[in-house]
Amino acid sequence: MRTGTTRLPLHGGKCPAWLFQKMKRLAGLIVEIVVLEFAAEEFLRRVADPFWFQALGCVLGFDWHSSGLTTTTCDATGTVPVAWP
């Protein structure tokens, strides 16, 4: 296993509104597909995996900073209206 350190500086500012609107729309589709195909429990299991969660944030388009990904991804997926089966 490779080990090491990295520097992940905190960045100021916030996600641009135009990008966040696109992130919410895409997050809604991803959440809906995972829930419909695998059930709500599987979606929760996946977002609890830090690697999957990081990848989700990057897929949603917030990949240029490490410091805002968690907050932005939680906000984008948390504001999605989904009909849970």
Short mmCIF file of C-alpha atoms in Angstrom, two decimals, residues 12-55:
data_model
loop_
_atom_site.label_atom_id
_atom_site.label_comp_id
_atom_site.label_asym_id
_atom_site.label_seq_id
_atom_site.Cartn_x
_atom_site.Cartn_y
_atom_site.Cartn_z
CA GLY A 12 -12.68 30.78 0.28
CA GLY A 13 -15.77 31.62 -1.69
CA LYS A 14 -18.67 29.45 -2.73
CA CYS A 15 -19.97 27.40 -5.61
CA PRO A 16 -21.22 29.60 -8.48
CA ALA A 17 -25.04 29.70 -8.63
CA TRP A 18 -25.14 28.58 -12.28
CA LEU A 19 -23.06 25.49 -11.44
CA PHE A 20 -25.02 24.65 -8.30
CA GLN A 21 -28.31 24.62 -10.24
CA LYS A 22 -26.81 22.10 -12.69
CA MET A 23 -25.40 20.06 -9.79
CA LYS A 24 -28.83 19.83 -8.13
CA ARG A 25 -30.46 18.68 -11.37
CA LEU A 26 -27.81 16.02 -12.00
CA ALA A 27 -27.80 14.95 -8.32
CA GLY A 28 -31.54 14.40 -8.51
CA LEU A 29 -31.16 12.07 -11.47
CA ILE A 30 -28.30 10.12 -9.87
CA VAL A 31 -30.12 9.74 -6.55
CA GLU A 32 -33.31 8.67 -8.31
CA ILE A 33 -31.54 6.04 -10.44
CA VAL A 34 -29.63 4.54 -7.49
CA VAL A 35 -32.79 4.43 -5.36
CA LEU A 36 -34.94 2.93 -8.11
CA GLU A 37 -32.35 0.35 -9.11
CA PHE A 38 -30.96 -0.62 -5.69
CA ALA A 39 -33.20 0.92 -2.93
CA ALA A 40 -32.73 3.83 -0.57
CA GLU A 41 -30.54 1.83 1.80
CA GLU A 42 -28.01 1.27 -0.99
CA PHE A 43 -27.84 4.99 -1.73
CA LEU A 44 -27.17 5.68 1.95
CA ARG A 45 -24.53 2.95 2.04
CA ARG A 46 -22.81 4.45 -0.98
CA VAL A 47 -22.76 8.05 0.22
CA ALA A 48 -21.26 6.78 3.50
CA ASP A 49 -18.25 5.53 1.52
CA PRO A 50 -15.81 8.50 1.36
CA PHE A 51 -14.36 7.45 -2.00
CA TRP A 52 -17.81 7.10 -3.60
CA PHE A 53 -18.90 10.40 -2.06
CA GLN A 54 -15.81 12.21 -3.36
CA ALA A 55 -16.39 10.73 -6.81
#
